[in-house]
XYZ file of C-alpha atoms in Angstrom:
575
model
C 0.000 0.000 0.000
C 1.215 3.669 -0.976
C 1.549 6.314 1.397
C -1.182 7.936 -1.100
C -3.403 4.663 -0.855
C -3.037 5.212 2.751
C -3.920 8.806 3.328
C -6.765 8.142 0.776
C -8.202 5.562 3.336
C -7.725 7.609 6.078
C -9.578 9.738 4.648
C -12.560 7.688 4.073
C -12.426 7.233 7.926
C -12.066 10.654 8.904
C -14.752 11.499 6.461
C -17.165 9.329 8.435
C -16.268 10.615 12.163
C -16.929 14.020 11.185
C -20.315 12.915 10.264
C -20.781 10.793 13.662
C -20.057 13.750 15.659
C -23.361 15.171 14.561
C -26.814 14.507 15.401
C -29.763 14.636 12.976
C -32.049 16.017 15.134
C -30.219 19.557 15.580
C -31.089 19.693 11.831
C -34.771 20.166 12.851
C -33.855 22.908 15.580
C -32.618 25.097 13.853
C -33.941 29.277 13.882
C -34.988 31.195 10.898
C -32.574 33.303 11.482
C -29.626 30.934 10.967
C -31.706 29.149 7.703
C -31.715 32.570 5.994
C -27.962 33.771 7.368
C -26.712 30.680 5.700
C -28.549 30.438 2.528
C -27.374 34.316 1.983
C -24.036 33.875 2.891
C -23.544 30.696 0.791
C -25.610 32.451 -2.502
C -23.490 35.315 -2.127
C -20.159 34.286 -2.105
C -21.349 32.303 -5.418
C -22.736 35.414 -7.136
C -19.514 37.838 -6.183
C -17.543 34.693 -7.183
C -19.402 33.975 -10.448
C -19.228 38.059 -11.466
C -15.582 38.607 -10.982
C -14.877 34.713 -12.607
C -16.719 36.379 -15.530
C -14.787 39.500 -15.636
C -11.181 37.257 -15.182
C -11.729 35.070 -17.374
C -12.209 37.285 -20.179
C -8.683 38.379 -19.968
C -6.580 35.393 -18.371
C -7.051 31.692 -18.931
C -8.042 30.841 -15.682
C -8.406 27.138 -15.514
C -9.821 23.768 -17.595
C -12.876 24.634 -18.890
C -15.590 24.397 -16.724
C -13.948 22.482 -13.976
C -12.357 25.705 -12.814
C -15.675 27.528 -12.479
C -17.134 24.636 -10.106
C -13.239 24.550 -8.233
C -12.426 27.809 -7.425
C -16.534 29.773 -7.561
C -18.338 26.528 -6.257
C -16.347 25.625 -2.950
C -15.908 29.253 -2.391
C -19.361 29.656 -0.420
C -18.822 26.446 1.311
C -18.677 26.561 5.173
C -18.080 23.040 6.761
C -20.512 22.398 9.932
C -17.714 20.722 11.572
C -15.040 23.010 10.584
C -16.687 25.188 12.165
C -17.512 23.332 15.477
C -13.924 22.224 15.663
C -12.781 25.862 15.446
C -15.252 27.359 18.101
C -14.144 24.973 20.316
C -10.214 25.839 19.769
C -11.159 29.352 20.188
C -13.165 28.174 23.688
C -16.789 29.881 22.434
C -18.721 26.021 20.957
C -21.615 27.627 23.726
C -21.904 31.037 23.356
C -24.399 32.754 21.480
C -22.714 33.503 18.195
C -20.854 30.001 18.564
C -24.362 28.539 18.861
C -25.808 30.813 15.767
C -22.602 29.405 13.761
C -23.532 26.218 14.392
C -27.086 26.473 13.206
C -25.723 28.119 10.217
C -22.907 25.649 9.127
C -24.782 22.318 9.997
C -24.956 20.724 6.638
C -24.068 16.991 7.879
C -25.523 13.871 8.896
C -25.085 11.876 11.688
C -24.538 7.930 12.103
C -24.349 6.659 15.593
C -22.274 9.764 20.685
C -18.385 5.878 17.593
C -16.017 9.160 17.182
C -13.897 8.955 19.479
C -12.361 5.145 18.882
C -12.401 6.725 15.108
C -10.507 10.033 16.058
C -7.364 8.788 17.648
C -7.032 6.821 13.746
C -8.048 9.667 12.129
C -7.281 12.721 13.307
C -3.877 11.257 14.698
C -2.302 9.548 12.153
C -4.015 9.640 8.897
C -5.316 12.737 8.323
C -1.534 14.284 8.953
C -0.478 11.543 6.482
C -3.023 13.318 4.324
C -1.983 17.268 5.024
C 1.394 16.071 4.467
C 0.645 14.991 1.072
C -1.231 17.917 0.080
C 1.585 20.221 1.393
C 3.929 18.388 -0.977
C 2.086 19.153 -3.652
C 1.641 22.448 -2.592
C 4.958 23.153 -3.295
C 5.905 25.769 -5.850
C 4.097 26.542 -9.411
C 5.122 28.331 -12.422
C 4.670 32.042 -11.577
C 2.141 33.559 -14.335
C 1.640 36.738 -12.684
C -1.487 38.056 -14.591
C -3.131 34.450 -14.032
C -2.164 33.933 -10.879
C -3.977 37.070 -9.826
C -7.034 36.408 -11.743
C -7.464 33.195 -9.919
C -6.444 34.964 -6.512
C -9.382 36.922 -6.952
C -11.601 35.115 -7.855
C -11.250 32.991 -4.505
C -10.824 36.463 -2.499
C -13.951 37.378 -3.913
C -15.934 33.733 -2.321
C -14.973 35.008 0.791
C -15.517 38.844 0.711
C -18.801 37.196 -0.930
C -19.676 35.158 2.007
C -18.871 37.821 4.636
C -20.954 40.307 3.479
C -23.634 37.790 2.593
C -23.645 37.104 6.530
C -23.434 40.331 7.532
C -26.053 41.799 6.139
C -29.067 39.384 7.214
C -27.624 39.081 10.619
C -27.764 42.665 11.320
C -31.286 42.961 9.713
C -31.916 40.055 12.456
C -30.644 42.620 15.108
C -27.716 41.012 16.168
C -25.384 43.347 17.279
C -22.339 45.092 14.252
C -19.448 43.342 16.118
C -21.094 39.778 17.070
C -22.716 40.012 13.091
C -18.615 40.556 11.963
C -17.774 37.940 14.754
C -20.123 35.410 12.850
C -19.218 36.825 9.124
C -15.501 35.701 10.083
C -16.286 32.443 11.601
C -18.214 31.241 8.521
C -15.462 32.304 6.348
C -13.000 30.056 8.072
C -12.224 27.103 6.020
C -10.285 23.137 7.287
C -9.481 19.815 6.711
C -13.233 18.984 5.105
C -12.176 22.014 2.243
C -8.741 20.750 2.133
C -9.925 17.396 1.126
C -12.181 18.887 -1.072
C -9.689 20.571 -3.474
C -7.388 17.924 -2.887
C -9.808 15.315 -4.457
C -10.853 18.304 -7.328
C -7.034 18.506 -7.995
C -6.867 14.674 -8.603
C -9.625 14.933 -10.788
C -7.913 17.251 -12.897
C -11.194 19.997 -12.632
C -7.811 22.400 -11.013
C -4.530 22.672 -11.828
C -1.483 23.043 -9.332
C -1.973 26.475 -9.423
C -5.749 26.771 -8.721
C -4.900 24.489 -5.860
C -1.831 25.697 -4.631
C -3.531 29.590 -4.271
C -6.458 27.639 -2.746
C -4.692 26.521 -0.036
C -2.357 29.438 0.774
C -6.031 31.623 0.650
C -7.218 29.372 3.390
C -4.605 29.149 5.862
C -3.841 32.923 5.219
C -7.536 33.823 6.146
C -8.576 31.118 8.420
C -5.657 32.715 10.631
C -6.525 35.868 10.268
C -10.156 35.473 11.070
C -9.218 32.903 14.041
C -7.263 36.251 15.617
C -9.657 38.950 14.927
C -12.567 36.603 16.412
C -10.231 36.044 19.296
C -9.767 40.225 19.895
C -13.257 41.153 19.183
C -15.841 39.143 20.470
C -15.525 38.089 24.391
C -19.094 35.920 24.815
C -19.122 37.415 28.815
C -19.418 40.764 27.350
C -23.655 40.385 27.840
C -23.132 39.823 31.206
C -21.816 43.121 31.890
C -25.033 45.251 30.772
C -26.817 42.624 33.237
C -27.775 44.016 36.577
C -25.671 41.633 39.349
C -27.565 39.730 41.485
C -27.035 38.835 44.521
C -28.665 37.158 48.242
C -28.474 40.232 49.775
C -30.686 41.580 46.835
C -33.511 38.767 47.599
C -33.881 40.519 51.458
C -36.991 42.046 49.425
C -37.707 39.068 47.247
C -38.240 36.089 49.821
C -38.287 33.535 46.706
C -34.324 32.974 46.552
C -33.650 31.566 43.533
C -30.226 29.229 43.375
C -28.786 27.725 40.478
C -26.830 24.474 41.763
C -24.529 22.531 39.676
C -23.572 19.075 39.537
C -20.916 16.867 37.350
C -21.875 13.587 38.915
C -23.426 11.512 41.750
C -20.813 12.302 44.154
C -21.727 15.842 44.224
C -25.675 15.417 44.678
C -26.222 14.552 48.517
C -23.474 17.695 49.416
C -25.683 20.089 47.348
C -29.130 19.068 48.585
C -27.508 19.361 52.148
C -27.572 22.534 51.569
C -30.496 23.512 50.291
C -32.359 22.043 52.806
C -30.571 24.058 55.736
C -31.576 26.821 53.407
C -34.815 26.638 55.175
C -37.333 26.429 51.978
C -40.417 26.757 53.590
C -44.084 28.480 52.251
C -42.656 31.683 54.011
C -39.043 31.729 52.666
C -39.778 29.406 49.450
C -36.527 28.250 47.080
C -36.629 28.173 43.192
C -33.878 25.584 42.747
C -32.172 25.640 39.099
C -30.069 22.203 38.666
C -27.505 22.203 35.921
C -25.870 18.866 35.375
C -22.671 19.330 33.387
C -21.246 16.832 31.107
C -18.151 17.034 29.296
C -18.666 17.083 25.299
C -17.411 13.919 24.534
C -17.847 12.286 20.901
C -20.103 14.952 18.975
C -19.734 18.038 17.290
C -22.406 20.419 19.330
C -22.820 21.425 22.478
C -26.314 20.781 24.487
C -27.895 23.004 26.667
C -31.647 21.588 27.052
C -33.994 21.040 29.850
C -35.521 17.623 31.628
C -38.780 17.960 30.074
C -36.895 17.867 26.616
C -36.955 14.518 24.672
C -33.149 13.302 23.974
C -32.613 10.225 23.165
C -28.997 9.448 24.243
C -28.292 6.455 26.390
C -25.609 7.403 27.964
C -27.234 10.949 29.014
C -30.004 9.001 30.139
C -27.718 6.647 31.583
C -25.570 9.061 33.664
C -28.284 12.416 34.304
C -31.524 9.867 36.060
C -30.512 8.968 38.996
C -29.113 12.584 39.834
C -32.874 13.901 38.167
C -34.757 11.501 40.190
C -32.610 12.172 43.759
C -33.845 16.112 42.944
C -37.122 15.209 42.107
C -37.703 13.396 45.771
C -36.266 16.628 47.307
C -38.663 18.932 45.757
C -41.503 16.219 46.132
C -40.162 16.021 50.114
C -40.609 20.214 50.542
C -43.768 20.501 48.066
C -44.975 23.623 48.270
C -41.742 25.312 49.349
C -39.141 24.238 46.558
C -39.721 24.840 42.662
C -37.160 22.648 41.145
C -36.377 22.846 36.865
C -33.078 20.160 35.796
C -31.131 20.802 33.138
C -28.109 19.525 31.286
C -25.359 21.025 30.120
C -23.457 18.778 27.707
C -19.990 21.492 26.383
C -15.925 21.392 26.623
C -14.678 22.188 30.192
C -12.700 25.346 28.657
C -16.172 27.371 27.626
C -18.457 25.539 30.246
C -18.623 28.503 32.015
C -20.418 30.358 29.397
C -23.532 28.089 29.947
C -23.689 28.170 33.662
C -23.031 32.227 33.411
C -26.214 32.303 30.694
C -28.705 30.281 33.033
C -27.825 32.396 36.054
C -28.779 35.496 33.576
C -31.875 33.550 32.156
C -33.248 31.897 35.556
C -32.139 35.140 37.003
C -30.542 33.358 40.158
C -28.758 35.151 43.613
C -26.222 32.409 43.691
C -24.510 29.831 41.365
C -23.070 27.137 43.768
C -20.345 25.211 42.383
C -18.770 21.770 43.596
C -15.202 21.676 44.735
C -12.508 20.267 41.889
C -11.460 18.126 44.652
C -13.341 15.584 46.773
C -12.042 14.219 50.188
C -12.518 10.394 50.494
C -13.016 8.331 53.703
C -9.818 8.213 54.628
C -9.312 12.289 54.754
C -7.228 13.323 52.119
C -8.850 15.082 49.337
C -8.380 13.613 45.685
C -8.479 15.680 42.480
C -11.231 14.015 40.461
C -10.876 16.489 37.275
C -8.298 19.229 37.027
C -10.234 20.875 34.916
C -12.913 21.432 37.097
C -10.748 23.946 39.287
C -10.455 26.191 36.025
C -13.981 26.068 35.062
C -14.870 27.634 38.727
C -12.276 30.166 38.359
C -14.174 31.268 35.035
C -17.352 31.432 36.759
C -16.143 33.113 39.498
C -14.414 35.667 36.972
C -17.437 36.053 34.858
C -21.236 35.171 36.954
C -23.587 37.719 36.693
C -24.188 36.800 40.164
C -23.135 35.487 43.596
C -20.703 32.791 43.626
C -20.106 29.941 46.095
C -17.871 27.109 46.018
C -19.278 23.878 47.996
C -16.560 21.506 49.567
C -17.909 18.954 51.124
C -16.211 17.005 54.021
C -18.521 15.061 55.934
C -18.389 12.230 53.415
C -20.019 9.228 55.933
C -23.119 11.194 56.715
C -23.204 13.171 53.849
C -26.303 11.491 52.591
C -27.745 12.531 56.002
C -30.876 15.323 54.917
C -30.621 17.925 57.506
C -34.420 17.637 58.511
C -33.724 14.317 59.207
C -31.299 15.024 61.859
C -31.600 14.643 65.828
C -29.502 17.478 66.584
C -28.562 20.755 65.484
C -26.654 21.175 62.632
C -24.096 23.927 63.892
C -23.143 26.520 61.095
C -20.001 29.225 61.526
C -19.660 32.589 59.513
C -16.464 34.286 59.529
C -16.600 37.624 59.037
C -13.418 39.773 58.454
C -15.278 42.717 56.443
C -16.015 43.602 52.528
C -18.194 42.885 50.320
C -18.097 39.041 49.480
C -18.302 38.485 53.792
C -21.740 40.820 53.929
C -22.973 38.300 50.860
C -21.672 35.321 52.967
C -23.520 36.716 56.388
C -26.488 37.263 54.365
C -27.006 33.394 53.528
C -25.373 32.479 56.869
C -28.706 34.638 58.351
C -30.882 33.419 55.765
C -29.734 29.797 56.640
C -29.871 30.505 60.522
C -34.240 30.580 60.004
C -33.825 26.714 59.918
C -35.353 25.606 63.362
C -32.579 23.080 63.442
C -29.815 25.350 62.374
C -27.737 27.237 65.156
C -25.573 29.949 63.832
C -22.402 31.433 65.202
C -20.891 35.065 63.717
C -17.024 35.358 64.698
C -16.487 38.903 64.092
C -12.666 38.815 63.183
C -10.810 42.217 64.030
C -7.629 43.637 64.196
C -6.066 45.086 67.509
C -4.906 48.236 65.691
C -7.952 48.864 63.519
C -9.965 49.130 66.602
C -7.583 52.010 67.690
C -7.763 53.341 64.745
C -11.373 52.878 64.044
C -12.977 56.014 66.768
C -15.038 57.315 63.366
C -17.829 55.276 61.998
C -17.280 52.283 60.120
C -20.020 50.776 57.712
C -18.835 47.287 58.858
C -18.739 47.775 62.765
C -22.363 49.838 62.030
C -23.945 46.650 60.429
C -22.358 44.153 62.471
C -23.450 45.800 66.059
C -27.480 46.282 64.054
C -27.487 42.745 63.380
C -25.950 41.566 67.118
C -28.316 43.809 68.708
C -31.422 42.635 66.482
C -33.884 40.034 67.892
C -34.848 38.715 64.434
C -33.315 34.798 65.123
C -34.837 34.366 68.315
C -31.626 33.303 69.940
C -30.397 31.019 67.094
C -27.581 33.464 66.363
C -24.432 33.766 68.387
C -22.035 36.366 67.614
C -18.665 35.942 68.960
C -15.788 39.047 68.647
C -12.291 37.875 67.940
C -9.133 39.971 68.224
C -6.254 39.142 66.959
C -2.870 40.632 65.519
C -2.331 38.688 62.336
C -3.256 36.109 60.410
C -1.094 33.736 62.792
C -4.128 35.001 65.167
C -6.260 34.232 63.137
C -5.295 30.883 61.924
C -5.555 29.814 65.396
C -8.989 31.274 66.216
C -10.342 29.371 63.020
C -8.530 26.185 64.472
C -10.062 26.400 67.943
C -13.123 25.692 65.504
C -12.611 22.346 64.755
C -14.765 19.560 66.054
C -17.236 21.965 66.873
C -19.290 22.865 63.642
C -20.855 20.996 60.526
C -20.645 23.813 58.361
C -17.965 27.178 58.014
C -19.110 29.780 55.379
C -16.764 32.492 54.670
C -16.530 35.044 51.997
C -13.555 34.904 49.437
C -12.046 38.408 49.550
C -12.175 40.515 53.116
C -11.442 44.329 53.827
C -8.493 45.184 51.774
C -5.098 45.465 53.489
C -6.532 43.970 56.650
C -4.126 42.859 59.271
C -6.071 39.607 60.164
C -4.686 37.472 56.963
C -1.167 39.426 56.958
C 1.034 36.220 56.327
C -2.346 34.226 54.772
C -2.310 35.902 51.416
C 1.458 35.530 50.459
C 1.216 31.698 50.787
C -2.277 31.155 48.658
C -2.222 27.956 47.004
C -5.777 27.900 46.063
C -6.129 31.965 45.077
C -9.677 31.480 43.573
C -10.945 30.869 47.140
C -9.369 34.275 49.259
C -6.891 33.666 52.244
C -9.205 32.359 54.444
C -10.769 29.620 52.109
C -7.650 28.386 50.645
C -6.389 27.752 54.710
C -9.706 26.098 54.995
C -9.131 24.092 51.893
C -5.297 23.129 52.273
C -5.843 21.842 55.892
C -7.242 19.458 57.417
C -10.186 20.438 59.174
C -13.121 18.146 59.025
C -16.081 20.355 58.538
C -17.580 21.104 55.079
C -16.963 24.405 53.616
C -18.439 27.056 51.307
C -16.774 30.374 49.752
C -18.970 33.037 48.630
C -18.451 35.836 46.150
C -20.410 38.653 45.454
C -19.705 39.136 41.707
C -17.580 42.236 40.921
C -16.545 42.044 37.099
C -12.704 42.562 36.278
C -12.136 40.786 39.176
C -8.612 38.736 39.005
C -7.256 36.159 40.736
């Protein structure tokens, strides 16, 4: 067998895994809006195409007869659905709105059977480079005709400036925004491998020359590069977030129906998260809309999914992996009926733009707080395991970008951990630490929220510095709210609030360690009073700076109480 012979048959394979990461029925979902985009785009770029092919090739002998009309005008409005997926998902945006609307516009394909992936690592790692390889080669150099070789130059120019206009025109009659309608324009003018093997099999055929296909190819990789930068400097999918009026707990004081969105990647994280909710005291008077995103890693398909339970997919492994999480949920909401709304969704994306889903249905369910599982989990004998690296960044981009509250869940407590809360014979003791800023008032406003559960008891240490207290003879918004709150009779006893002073953060790592064995539960917000001398010496040795000083030394010991870390989102916030 040739090399050729080879990369021909590895081609035939590659061929069909790009059509097994697509399903059929996304054909029947998609928007006007993306029918008529596409149609446009692709007509246009073979009218501008056709009109300057006319003009050329009255003064240049462009190509064969015929063949060249259908090589270089033809394939010039093409736009490959899972070119196009592929490079959305390079570029980190498979999820966001345009990458969704590029989608819809480019899916041309059919789909076999959730088989790509065995087929990929023969593909896409040793045959289809086989196959590049070969078309570089003879992509060498050509005879240099300069008045041909810019005829034919323009005429493929032209499929492209034809199929960017041809996009943005309908998509700005469609209201999208002038820099998202651009965004898209470049996207679909981004060619790959499917084109590649396109004029590769047209050069074969003899319908192009070397020429023809040698300018085809420079053409793409010159403009696919260009347009992968320019779509990476222009369009930031978290930018609709900013217009978006942040939510938070502290907001819901006037709204009594706090709405949470909780998310989930598997089993393991399920009993943690209803824990919590059910200390969040959903009751007729203080009811809970309860948002559960299950995330799933895109895995063997070409689109993302974002789609709700009462949605029809027919997926056996979704269904395989996302019911027994859907039906624990389902006996929660059916065990506080009346005082929990519950909706379950999936969430089926790569880790690197997950975000962008979970910062959408916080916008769209318009949710106080996104809570987030830990990227590590501690096992039975104590020492926590990383279960998915990835996992850790994906919180950091939520954190970064949540047009909401944040809080990250880890959970400890792992042999009672299936325990429900009302269930309980005792009290189920809950500490706030409060240092000062903005992300500890969010964190004492679910601690108080949390401390209406008759079976929750509540303690406030009020950390403060000896010398701020010298300093501090004017009035102070923090020492203000903190004495209202002590002095208020609203928790009927259930809240304790202790006042620690310390020096440092030495100080303070100790009061936080006299802690242990005492509570179920620590909540503590993830950045405190700037410049504060109770986590001087905390904040230089941060191994975990996505959590604050104070959660990363609750994380990186080993303390044996659960934890959560609340933000109140602040955008260009860094880490």
């Amino acid at each position: 067998m040739t090399l050729q012979t080879f990369a021909d048959f590895g081609m035939i394979i590659h061929f069909f895994r790009l059509g097994v990461e697509v399903d059929p029925k996304q054909l029947f979902r998609i928007g006007k809006e993306a029918l008529i985009i596409g149609l446009t785009g692709y007509s246009s770029a073979i009218v501008v195409g056709g009109i300057v092919f006319a003009i050329v090739s009255r003064w240049t002998n462009v190509g064969p007869e015929g063949g060249a009309f259908y090589t270089i005008v033809i394939t010039g409005g093409l736009t490959s659905f899972v070119v196009v997926s592929g490079l959305l998902n390079e570029m980190k945006i498979l999820n966001s709105e345009i990458g969704r609307l590029a989608l819809s516009t480019s899916m041309v394909s059919d789909a076999c059977s959730v088989l790509a992936e065995k087929l990929d690592i023969i593909g896409s790692t040793l045959l289809v480079p086989a196959y590049v390889t070969i078309g570089g080669l003879n992509t060498g150099s050509f005879p240099f005709e300069a008045s041909r070789s810019a005829g034919v130059e323009l005429i493929i120019i032209s499929g492209y400036i034809g199929k960017f206009i041809g996009t943005v025109i309908p998509s700005i009659h469609f209201e999208i925004q002038f820099w998202d309608s651009i965004t898209l324009a470049l996207i679909m003018c981004c060619r790959g491998i499917l084109d590649l093997i396109i004029y590769y099999l047209l050069f074969k055929a003899k319908a192009a020359d070397e020429l023809i296909f040698s300018l085809q190819i420079y053409t793409l990789v010159l403009v696919t590069g260009f347009a992968n930068i320019m779509v990476h400097h222009i369009y930031d999918p978290s930018k609709r977030y900013r217009s978006y009026i942040r939510r938070s707990i502290r907001d819901s004081q006037q709204d009594i129906n706090l709405k949470i969105l909780v998310c989930v990647h598997n089993e393991e994280n399920v009993y943690p998260i209803i824990n919590l909710l059910q200390v969040t005291n959903p009751t007729k008077a203080t009811p809970l809309s309860v948002f559960v995103l299950q995330l799933i890693e895109l895995s063997g398909r070409a689109t993302s999914v974002l789609m709700k339970n009462n949605i029809t997919y027919h997926s056996s492994d979704i269904e395989t992996s996302s019911e027994p999480i859907s039906n624990v949920f389902d006996q929660f909401e059916q065990h506080n009926k009346g005082c929990v709304t519950l909706q379950f969704l999936i969430a089926i994306s790569p880790y690197a733009s997950m975000h962008d889903d979970i910062c959408y249905m916080a916008m769209d369910t318009k949710s106080n707080i996104v809570i987030m599982p830990f990227h590590k989990q501690w096992a039975i004998d104590g020492y926590p395991h990383i279960f998915n690296a990835s996992i850790r960044i994906l919180n950091q981009n939520v954190l970064k970008k949540a047009p909401c509250s944040v809080g990250i869940l880890f959970e400890r407590s792992q042999t009672s951990s299936k325990l429900l809360v009302i269930r309980e014979k005792s009290y189920y003791e809950i500490a706030m630490i409060f240092l000062g800023g903005a992300d500890d008032q969010e964190a004492l406003a679910y601690s108080l929220r949390i401390a209406q559960h008759p079976l929750v008891r509540l303690t406030v240490f009020w950390v403060r510095a000896e010398t701020h207290i010298k300093q501090y003879k004017m009035k102070n918004p923090y020492i203000d709210m903190m004495e209202h709150i002590r002095h208020s009779n609203k928790h009927n006893g259930q809240v304790t609030f202790k006042e620690e002073i310390v020096q440092d953060g030495t100080g303070t790592t100790q009061m936080i360690r006299s802690m242990e064995g005492y509570f179920n539960l620590v909540i503590v917000g993830r950045h405190h009073v700037a410049n504060s001398p109770c986590t001087l010496g905390l904040t230089e040795w941060c191994e975990l700076p996505e959590l604050g000083p104070i959660g990363n030394l609750l994380a990186t010991s080993d303390f044996t109480f659960s934890v959560l870390v609340v933000q109140q989102q602040h955008f260009d916030d860094g880490f």
